[in-house]
Amino acid sequence: MGIGKDIAEGMSALCDNLTIEIVETSWLDCWTSDGKLGPKLADGTLDACMTYSHGRGARDTLADFSLAILDDNKAAGLLTLLENGVPKVSGWDDLAGKTIIDVGGWAPTADGLGYVTNFCSNQPYSSNFTLKVGPENDDAMRMLREGQGDGVFLYADQAERYQCTSTDIAQEWNCSLWAGFGTDYAYVQTGQKGWAINGTTLAMTKPGSTVPGLINSCLASFMQTEEYYNICAKHGFVDNCYPNSFFPN
């Protein structure tokens, strides 16, 4: 279940006054495609959801967060189709009159466009664009390929991470949708971090929850241990974790 599970289990072993029960659930139980707190988090079925980024806008207003376990490493970007090698949306475009697709339930959330800068013009984007939402990353890419939008606002590393090889046995995404990176489609903006307040957190909760206060002290202590480093190394996040004395210089 990933780095969040391993850190939570390590915290439970380290701190005598803390036991974290881990269950698996749908992402949409925690944060919905239309940018709201998920139903199981809102009604108290879940006390918290792990590994959510603390973003500006709706997330910051509608949820509370623990300390981050990964640095503010997840930059956003703008993806568009290429037509004869030319981007359908220029990197200079302020997006006025354009239709932009967001991946529902995932950071960066759609309102994050209001917090990032167009690095070509060094100006904010226009608010005069039409927003469409794809429930998952595959849906957003399918919508782009079908001409339902001009660009997709998503993580700047998403397309690269979704590239498949012949040795891939089973992926959780549609490999053919993401084929053609750099020939069929490309990023015209990357490195956009203004949407985030903090990095990937251990716990996202409903407002007023006591959970962040209950776990933050233990989490801070755990992040100084060798086990935290080992977990970061296990999951390939050494460069994204917060270094302590056990990290290589």
PDB file of C-alpha atoms in Angstrom:
ATOM      1  CA  MET A   1       0.000   0.000   0.000  1.00  0.00           C
ATOM      2  CA  GLY A   2       2.995   2.289  -0.229  1.00  0.00           C
ATOM      3  CA  ILE A   3       5.115   4.707   1.712  1.00  0.00           C
ATOM      4  CA  GLY A   4       2.267   6.078   3.843  1.00  0.00           C
ATOM      5  CA  LYS A   5       1.407   2.630   5.195  1.00  0.00           C
ATOM      6  CA  ASP A   6       5.032   1.874   6.040  1.00  0.00           C
ATOM      7  CA  ILE A   7       5.503   5.183   7.849  1.00  0.00           C
ATOM      8  CA  ALA A   8       2.255   4.781   9.798  1.00  0.00           C
ATOM      9  CA  GLU A   9       3.255   1.285  10.908  1.00  0.00           C
ATOM     10  CA  GLY A  10       6.685   2.572  11.927  1.00  0.00           C
ATOM     11  CA  MET A  11       5.090   5.319  13.987  1.00  0.00           C
ATOM     12  CA  SER A  12       2.814   2.846  15.764  1.00  0.00           C
ATOM     13  CA  ALA A  13       5.862   0.785  16.718  1.00  0.00           C
ATOM     14  CA  LEU A  14       7.883   3.836  17.828  1.00  0.00           C
ATOM     15  CA  CYS A  15       5.319   5.724  19.921  1.00  0.00           C
ATOM     16  CA  ASP A  16       3.701   3.900  22.839  1.00  0.00           C
ATOM     17  CA  ASN A  17       0.672   6.219  22.930  1.00  0.00           C
ATOM     18  CA  LEU A  18      -0.192   5.878  19.247  1.00  0.00           C
ATOM     19  CA  THR A  19      -1.793   3.098  17.210  1.00  0.00           C
ATOM     20  CA  ILE A  20      -2.756   3.750  13.605  1.00  0.00           C
ATOM     21  CA  GLU A  21      -5.194   1.328  11.986  1.00  0.00           C
ATOM     22  CA  ILE A  22      -4.752   1.205   8.228  1.00  0.00           C
ATOM     23  CA  VAL A  23      -7.532   0.288   5.797  1.00  0.00           C
ATOM     24  CA  GLU A  24      -7.731   0.439   2.019  1.00  0.00           C
ATOM     25  CA  THR A  25     -10.384   2.577   0.356  1.00  0.00           C
ATOM     26  CA  SER A  26     -11.130   4.421  -2.866  1.00  0.00           C
ATOM     27  CA  TRP A  27      -9.447   7.769  -3.495  1.00  0.00           C
ATOM     28  CA  LEU A  28     -12.930   9.231  -4.029  1.00  0.00           C
ATOM     29  CA  ASP A  29     -13.891   8.308  -0.446  1.00  0.00           C
ATOM     30  CA  CYS A  30     -11.353  10.933   0.614  1.00  0.00           C
ATOM     31  CA  TRP A  31     -11.559  13.655  -2.031  1.00  0.00           C
ATOM     32  CA  THR A  32     -14.193  13.788  -4.766  1.00  0.00           C
ATOM     33  CA  SER A  33     -13.865  14.521  -8.469  1.00  0.00           C
ATOM     34  CA  ASP A  34     -15.728  17.806  -8.014  1.00  0.00           C
ATOM     35  CA  GLY A  35     -13.280  19.082  -5.393  1.00  0.00           C
ATOM     36  CA  LYS A  36     -14.960  18.259  -2.103  1.00  0.00           C
ATOM     37  CA  LEU A  37     -14.187  16.200   0.973  1.00  0.00           C
ATOM     38  CA  GLY A  38     -14.950  12.539   0.286  1.00  0.00           C
ATOM     39  CA  PRO A  39     -18.037  11.012   1.906  1.00  0.00           C
ATOM     40  CA  LYS A  40     -16.248   8.546   4.207  1.00  0.00           C
ATOM     41  CA  LEU A  41     -13.917  11.244   5.470  1.00  0.00           C
ATOM     42  CA  ALA A  42     -16.738  13.722   5.887  1.00  0.00           C
ATOM     43  CA  ASP A  43     -19.020  11.354   7.843  1.00  0.00           C
ATOM     44  CA  GLY A  44     -16.275  10.077  10.146  1.00  0.00           C
ATOM     45  CA  THR A  45     -16.051   6.536   8.762  1.00  0.00           C
ATOM     46  CA  LEU A  46     -12.401   7.378   8.152  1.00  0.00           C
ATOM     47  CA  ASP A  47     -10.426   9.519  10.596  1.00  0.00           C
ATOM     48  CA  ALA A  48      -7.881  10.498   7.949  1.00  0.00           C
ATOM     49  CA  CYS A  49      -6.627   9.716   4.457  1.00  0.00           C
ATOM     50  CA  MET A  50      -2.945   9.193   3.713  1.00  0.00           C
ATOM     51  CA  THR A  51      -0.575  10.643   1.102  1.00  0.00           C
ATOM     52  CA  TYR A  52      -2.599  13.652  -0.017  1.00  0.00           C
ATOM     53  CA  SER A  53      -0.827  16.845  -1.025  1.00  0.00           C
ATOM     54  CA  HIS A  54      -1.706  20.005   0.875  1.00  0.00           C
ATOM     55  CA  GLY A  55      -2.814  22.298  -1.914  1.00  0.00           C
ATOM     56  CA  ARG A  56      -4.115  25.846  -2.013  1.00  0.00           C
ATOM     57  CA  GLY A  57      -7.760  26.612  -2.669  1.00  0.00           C
ATOM     58  CA  ALA A  58     -10.494  24.105  -1.938  1.00  0.00           C
ATOM     59  CA  ARG A  59      -8.276  21.544  -0.223  1.00  0.00           C
ATOM     60  CA  ASP A  60      -6.872  24.075   2.199  1.00  0.00           C
ATOM     61  CA  THR A  61     -10.362  25.367   2.960  1.00  0.00           C
ATOM     62  CA  LEU A  62     -12.200  22.054   3.249  1.00  0.00           C
ATOM     63  CA  ALA A  63      -9.570  19.875   4.959  1.00  0.00           C
ATOM     64  CA  ASP A  64      -6.893  19.892   7.643  1.00  0.00           C
ATOM     65  CA  PHE A  65      -3.488  18.272   7.233  1.00  0.00           C
ATOM     66  CA  SER A  66      -0.694  16.720   9.244  1.00  0.00           C
ATOM     67  CA  LEU A  67       2.969  17.396   8.673  1.00  0.00           C
ATOM     68  CA  ALA A  68       4.311  16.364   5.292  1.00  0.00           C
ATOM     69  CA  ILE A  69       6.272  13.134   4.804  1.00  0.00           C
ATOM     70  CA  LEU A  70       7.561  14.176   1.363  1.00  0.00           C
ATOM     71  CA  ASP A  71       8.813  17.612   0.398  1.00  0.00           C
ATOM     72  CA  ASP A  72       6.879  19.938  -1.903  1.00  0.00           C
ATOM     73  CA  ASN A  73       8.161  17.916  -4.836  1.00  0.00           C
ATOM     74  CA  LYS A  74       5.118  17.491  -7.054  1.00  0.00           C
ATOM     75  CA  ALA A  75       5.202  20.196  -9.665  1.00  0.00           C
ATOM     76  CA  ALA A  76       2.265  20.683 -12.017  1.00  0.00           C
ATOM     77  CA  GLY A  77       2.343  21.108 -15.766  1.00  0.00           C
ATOM     78  CA  LEU A  78       0.170  21.755 -18.803  1.00  0.00           C
ATOM     79  CA  LEU A  79      -0.122  18.954 -21.354  1.00  0.00           C
ATOM     80  CA  THR A  80      -1.396  19.384 -24.911  1.00  0.00           C
ATOM     81  CA  LEU A  81      -1.545  17.529 -28.209  1.00  0.00           C
ATOM     82  CA  LEU A  82       0.998  18.067 -30.956  1.00  0.00           C
ATOM     83  CA  GLU A  83      -0.183  18.723 -34.520  1.00  0.00           C
ATOM     84  CA  ASN A  84       2.647  18.207 -37.008  1.00  0.00           C
ATOM     85  CA  GLY A  85       5.032  18.772 -34.130  1.00  0.00           C
ATOM     86  CA  VAL A  86       3.380  22.028 -33.069  1.00  0.00           C
ATOM     87  CA  PRO A  87       1.608  22.245 -29.687  1.00  0.00           C
ATOM     88  CA  LYS A  88      -2.127  22.876 -29.930  1.00  0.00           C
ATOM     89  CA  VAL A  89      -1.709  25.274 -27.003  1.00  0.00           C
ATOM     90  CA  SER A  90       1.416  27.436 -26.935  1.00  0.00           C
ATOM     91  CA  GLY A  91       3.457  27.712 -23.776  1.00  0.00           C
ATOM     92  CA  TRP A  92       2.831  31.463 -23.990  1.00  0.00           C
ATOM     93  CA  ASP A  93      -0.956  31.046 -23.961  1.00  0.00           C
ATOM     94  CA  ASP A  94      -2.826  32.620 -21.037  1.00  0.00           C
ATOM     95  CA  LEU A  95      -5.633  30.053 -21.633  1.00  0.00           C
ATOM     96  CA  ALA A  96      -8.336  32.671 -22.219  1.00  0.00           C
ATOM     97  CA  GLY A  97     -11.113  31.009 -24.211  1.00  0.00           C
ATOM     98  CA  LYS A  98      -9.497  27.580 -23.928  1.00  0.00           C
ATOM     99  CA  THR A  99     -10.976  24.382 -22.467  1.00  0.00           C
ATOM    100  CA  ILE A 100      -8.763  22.830 -19.804  1.00  0.00           C
ATOM    101  CA  ILE A 101      -9.182  19.323 -18.409  1.00  0.00           C
ATOM    102  CA  ASP A 102      -8.415  18.541 -14.776  1.00  0.00           C
ATOM    103  CA  VAL A 103      -8.049  15.108 -13.190  1.00  0.00           C
ATOM    104  CA  GLY A 104     -10.850  14.964 -10.626  1.00  0.00           C
ATOM    105  CA  GLY A 105      -9.889  13.998  -7.087  1.00  0.00           C
ATOM    106  CA  TRP A 106      -6.168  14.334  -7.784  1.00  0.00           C
ATOM    107  CA  ALA A 107      -3.809  17.149  -6.981  1.00  0.00           C
ATOM    108  CA  PRO A 108      -3.177  19.584  -8.472  1.00  0.00           C
ATOM    109  CA  THR A 109      -6.852  20.451  -8.208  1.00  0.00           C
ATOM    110  CA  ALA A 110      -8.461  22.598 -10.896  1.00  0.00           C
ATOM    111  CA  ASP A 111      -8.345  25.764  -8.793  1.00  0.00           C
ATOM    112  CA  GLY A 112      -4.562  25.320  -8.673  1.00  0.00           C
ATOM    113  CA  LEU A 113      -4.320  27.044 -12.061  1.00  0.00           C
ATOM    114  CA  GLY A 114      -5.092  30.257 -10.231  1.00  0.00           C
ATOM    115  CA  TYR A 115      -1.964  29.891  -8.119  1.00  0.00           C
ATOM    116  CA  VAL A 116       0.664  28.996 -10.713  1.00  0.00           C
ATOM    117  CA  THR A 117       2.608  31.173 -13.126  1.00  0.00           C
ATOM    118  CA  ASN A 118       3.037  30.822 -16.868  1.00  0.00           C
ATOM    119  CA  PHE A 119       6.817  30.606 -16.981  1.00  0.00           C
ATOM    120  CA  CYS A 120       7.003  31.823 -20.582  1.00  0.00           C
ATOM    121  CA  SER A 121       5.219  35.106 -19.913  1.00  0.00           C
ATOM    122  CA  ASN A 122       5.896  35.245 -16.154  1.00  0.00           C
ATOM    123  CA  GLN A 123       2.211  36.107 -15.759  1.00  0.00           C
ATOM    124  CA  PRO A 124      -0.747  34.358 -14.097  1.00  0.00           C
ATOM    125  CA  TYR A 125      -3.254  32.550 -16.286  1.00  0.00           C
ATOM    126  CA  SER A 126      -6.565  34.051 -17.289  1.00  0.00           C
ATOM    127  CA  SER A 127      -9.584  32.943 -15.308  1.00  0.00           C
ATOM    128  CA  ASN A 128     -11.622  33.014 -18.521  1.00  0.00           C
ATOM    129  CA  PHE A 129     -11.239  29.336 -19.457  1.00  0.00           C
ATOM    130  CA  THR A 130     -13.710  26.460 -19.511  1.00  0.00           C
ATOM    131  CA  LEU A 131     -13.008  23.627 -17.081  1.00  0.00           C
ATOM    132  CA  LYS A 132     -13.800  19.980 -17.718  1.00  0.00           C
ATOM    133  CA  VAL A 133     -13.081  17.156 -15.267  1.00  0.00           C
ATOM    134  CA  GLY A 134     -11.929  13.619 -16.009  1.00  0.00           C
ATOM    135  CA  PRO A 135     -12.499  11.250 -13.074  1.00  0.00           C
ATOM    136  CA  GLU A 136      -9.064   9.618 -13.488  1.00  0.00           C
ATOM    137  CA  ASN A 137      -5.822  10.288 -15.351  1.00  0.00           C
ATOM    138  CA  ASP A 138      -6.833   7.931 -18.178  1.00  0.00           C
ATOM    139  CA  ASP A 139     -10.136   9.743 -18.584  1.00  0.00           C
ATOM    140  CA  ALA A 140      -8.384  13.108 -18.835  1.00  0.00           C
ATOM    141  CA  MET A 141      -5.973  11.829 -21.486  1.00  0.00           C
ATOM    142  CA  ARG A 142      -8.816  10.193 -23.431  1.00  0.00           C
ATOM    143  CA  MET A 143     -10.750  13.468 -23.362  1.00  0.00           C
ATOM    144  CA  LEU A 144      -7.699  15.327 -24.659  1.00  0.00           C
ATOM    145  CA  ARG A 145      -7.189  12.871 -27.509  1.00  0.00           C
ATOM    146  CA  GLU A 146     -10.887  13.042 -28.417  1.00  0.00           C
ATOM    147  CA  GLY A 147     -10.704  16.835 -28.703  1.00  0.00           C
ATOM    148  CA  GLN A 148     -12.848  17.567 -25.654  1.00  0.00           C
ATOM    149  CA  GLY A 149     -10.244  19.976 -24.341  1.00  0.00           C
ATOM    150  CA  ASP A 150      -7.189  21.943 -25.367  1.00  0.00           C
ATOM    151  CA  GLY A 151      -4.921  20.924 -22.505  1.00  0.00           C
ATOM    152  CA  VAL A 152      -4.685  18.946 -19.275  1.00  0.00           C
ATOM    153  CA  PHE A 153      -3.512  20.429 -15.968  1.00  0.00           C
ATOM    154  CA  LEU A 154      -1.810  17.610 -14.035  1.00  0.00           C
ATOM    155  CA  TYR A 155       1.422  16.532 -12.403  1.00  0.00           C
ATOM    156  CA  ALA A 156       4.459  17.378 -14.500  1.00  0.00           C
ATOM    157  CA  ASP A 157       5.834  13.850 -14.171  1.00  0.00           C
ATOM    158  CA  GLN A 158       2.559  12.027 -14.876  1.00  0.00           C
ATOM    159  CA  ALA A 159       3.131  11.284 -18.550  1.00  0.00           C
ATOM    160  CA  GLU A 160       6.651  10.000 -17.983  1.00  0.00           C
ATOM    161  CA  ARG A 161       5.546   7.746 -15.115  1.00  0.00           C
ATOM    162  CA  TYR A 162       2.780   6.298 -17.298  1.00  0.00           C
ATOM    163  CA  GLN A 163       5.097   5.167 -20.076  1.00  0.00           C
ATOM    164  CA  CYS A 164       4.926   1.376 -20.465  1.00  0.00           C
ATOM    165  CA  THR A 165       7.471  -1.129 -21.731  1.00  0.00           C
ATOM    166  CA  SER A 166       7.094  -4.588 -23.224  1.00  0.00           C
ATOM    167  CA  THR A 167       7.999  -6.088 -19.848  1.00  0.00           C
ATOM    168  CA  ASP A 168       5.032  -4.469 -18.111  1.00  0.00           C
ATOM    169  CA  ILE A 169       2.671  -7.297 -17.246  1.00  0.00           C
ATOM    170  CA  ALA A 170      -0.240  -5.397 -15.772  1.00  0.00           C
ATOM    171  CA  GLN A 171      -0.578  -1.664 -15.191  1.00  0.00           C
ATOM    172  CA  GLU A 172      -3.318   0.221 -13.424  1.00  0.00           C
ATOM    173  CA  TRP A 173      -3.612   2.571 -16.391  1.00  0.00           C
ATOM    174  CA  ASN A 174      -4.171   2.280 -20.148  1.00  0.00           C
ATOM    175  CA  CYS A 175      -0.698   2.137 -21.682  1.00  0.00           C
ATOM    176  CA  SER A 176      -1.892   2.899 -25.232  1.00  0.00           C
ATOM    177  CA  LEU A 177      -3.485   6.176 -24.108  1.00  0.00           C
ATOM    178  CA  TRP A 178      -0.132   7.405 -22.840  1.00  0.00           C
ATOM    179  CA  ALA A 179       1.941   6.218 -25.798  1.00  0.00           C
ATOM    180  CA  GLY A 180       3.406   8.877 -28.075  1.00  0.00           C
ATOM    181  CA  PHE A 181       4.843  11.110 -25.366  1.00  0.00           C
ATOM    182  CA  GLY A 182       6.917  13.728 -27.196  1.00  0.00           C
ATOM    183  CA  THR A 183       5.422  12.898 -30.596  1.00  0.00           C
ATOM    184  CA  ASP A 184       1.650  12.892 -30.142  1.00  0.00           C
ATOM    185  CA  TYR A 185       1.555  15.116 -27.082  1.00  0.00           C
ATOM    186  CA  ALA A 186       3.918  17.070 -24.823  1.00  0.00           C
ATOM    187  CA  TYR A 187       4.110  19.454 -21.899  1.00  0.00           C
ATOM    188  CA  VAL A 188       4.236  23.144 -22.732  1.00  0.00           C
ATOM    189  CA  GLN A 189       4.622  24.096 -19.069  1.00  0.00           C
ATOM    190  CA  THR A 190       6.311  22.183 -16.226  1.00  0.00           C
ATOM    191  CA  GLY A 191       7.726  22.926 -12.788  1.00  0.00           C
ATOM    192  CA  GLN A 192       4.669  24.827 -11.587  1.00  0.00           C
ATOM    193  CA  LYS A 193       4.622  24.593  -7.786  1.00  0.00           C
ATOM    194  CA  GLY A 194       2.580  27.593  -6.699  1.00  0.00           C
ATOM    195  CA  TRP A 195      -0.526  25.421  -6.223  1.00  0.00           C
ATOM    196  CA  ALA A 196       0.969  23.662  -3.155  1.00  0.00           C
ATOM    197  CA  ILE A 197       1.209  24.824   0.457  1.00  0.00           C
ATOM    198  CA  ASN A 198       3.074  21.733   1.625  1.00  0.00           C
ATOM    199  CA  GLY A 199       4.172  18.404   0.225  1.00  0.00           C
ATOM    200  CA  THR A 200       2.633  14.948   0.518  1.00  0.00           C
ATOM    201  CA  THR A 201       1.138  14.619   3.991  1.00  0.00           C
ATOM    202  CA  LEU A 202       0.574  11.556   6.136  1.00  0.00           C
ATOM    203  CA  ALA A 203      -2.963  12.594   7.071  1.00  0.00           C
ATOM    204  CA  MET A 204      -5.708  14.659   5.479  1.00  0.00           C
ATOM    205  CA  THR A 205      -8.735  15.098   7.749  1.00  0.00           C
ATOM    206  CA  LYS A 206     -11.997  16.964   7.930  1.00  0.00           C
ATOM    207  CA  PRO A 207     -11.710  20.460   9.466  1.00  0.00           C
ATOM    208  CA  GLY A 208     -11.329  20.578  13.219  1.00  0.00           C
ATOM    209  CA  SER A 209     -10.128  16.997  13.537  1.00  0.00           C
ATOM    210  CA  THR A 210      -7.762  16.210  16.408  1.00  0.00           C
ATOM    211  CA  VAL A 211      -5.825  13.698  14.303  1.00  0.00           C
ATOM    212  CA  PRO A 212      -3.079  16.045  13.010  1.00  0.00           C
ATOM    213  CA  GLY A 213      -2.346  17.213  16.544  1.00  0.00           C
ATOM    214  CA  LEU A 214      -2.285  13.647  17.844  1.00  0.00           C
ATOM    215  CA  ILE A 215       0.162  12.318  15.269  1.00  0.00           C
ATOM    216  CA  ASN A 216       2.434  15.260  14.426  1.00  0.00           C
ATOM    217  CA  SER A 217       4.777  14.858  17.400  1.00  0.00           C
ATOM    218  CA  CYS A 218       5.300  11.161  16.748  1.00  0.00           C
ATOM    219  CA  LEU A 219       5.653  11.777  13.013  1.00  0.00           C
ATOM    220  CA  ALA A 220       8.334  14.410  13.601  1.00  0.00           C
ATOM    221  CA  SER A 221      10.243  11.963  15.822  1.00  0.00           C
ATOM    222  CA  PHE A 222       9.883   9.105  13.354  1.00  0.00           C
ATOM    223  CA  MET A 223      11.229  11.236  10.524  1.00  0.00           C
ATOM    224  CA  GLN A 224      14.536  11.475  12.412  1.00  0.00           C
ATOM    225  CA  THR A 225      15.015   7.692  12.483  1.00  0.00           C
ATOM    226  CA  GLU A 226      16.970   5.319  10.282  1.00  0.00           C
ATOM    227  CA  GLU A 227      13.717   3.493   9.535  1.00  0.00           C
ATOM    228  CA  TYR A 228      12.322   6.637   7.864  1.00  0.00           C
ATOM    229  CA  TYR A 229      15.376   6.706   5.599  1.00  0.00           C
ATOM    230  CA  ASN A 230      15.017   2.982   4.850  1.00  0.00           C
ATOM    231  CA  ILE A 231      11.361   3.441   3.900  1.00  0.00           C
ATOM    232  CA  CYS A 232      12.228   6.382   1.642  1.00  0.00           C
ATOM    233  CA  ALA A 233      14.920   4.273  -0.038  1.00  0.00           C
ATOM    234  CA  LYS A 234      12.578   1.282  -0.391  1.00  0.00           C
ATOM    235  CA  HIS A 235      10.010   3.355  -2.292  1.00  0.00           C
ATOM    236  CA  GLY A 236      12.502   5.385  -4.346  1.00  0.00           C
ATOM    237  CA  PHE A 237      11.812   8.682  -2.577  1.00  0.00           C
ATOM    238  CA  VAL A 238      15.222   9.467  -1.074  1.00  0.00           C
ATOM    239  CA  ASP A 239      15.424  12.720  -3.041  1.00  0.00           C
ATOM    240  CA  ASN A 240      11.905  13.719  -2.008  1.00  0.00           C
ATOM    241  CA  CYS A 241      11.996  12.820   1.686  1.00  0.00           C
ATOM    242  CA  TYR A 242      13.200  15.179   4.404  1.00  0.00           C
ATOM    243  CA  PRO A 243      16.847  14.225   5.066  1.00  0.00           C
ATOM    244  CA  ASN A 244      18.012  13.291   8.541  1.00  0.00           C
ATOM    245  CA  SER A 245      21.388  12.103   9.874  1.00  0.00           C
ATOM    246  CA  PHE A 246      20.930   8.661   8.260  1.00  0.00           C
ATOM    247  CA  PHE A 247      20.628  10.006   4.701  1.00  0.00           C
ATOM    248  CA  PRO A 248      23.742   9.966   2.508  1.00  0.00           C
ATOM    249  CA  ASN A 249      25.511  13.303   2.292  1.00  0.00           C
TER     250      ASN A 249
END
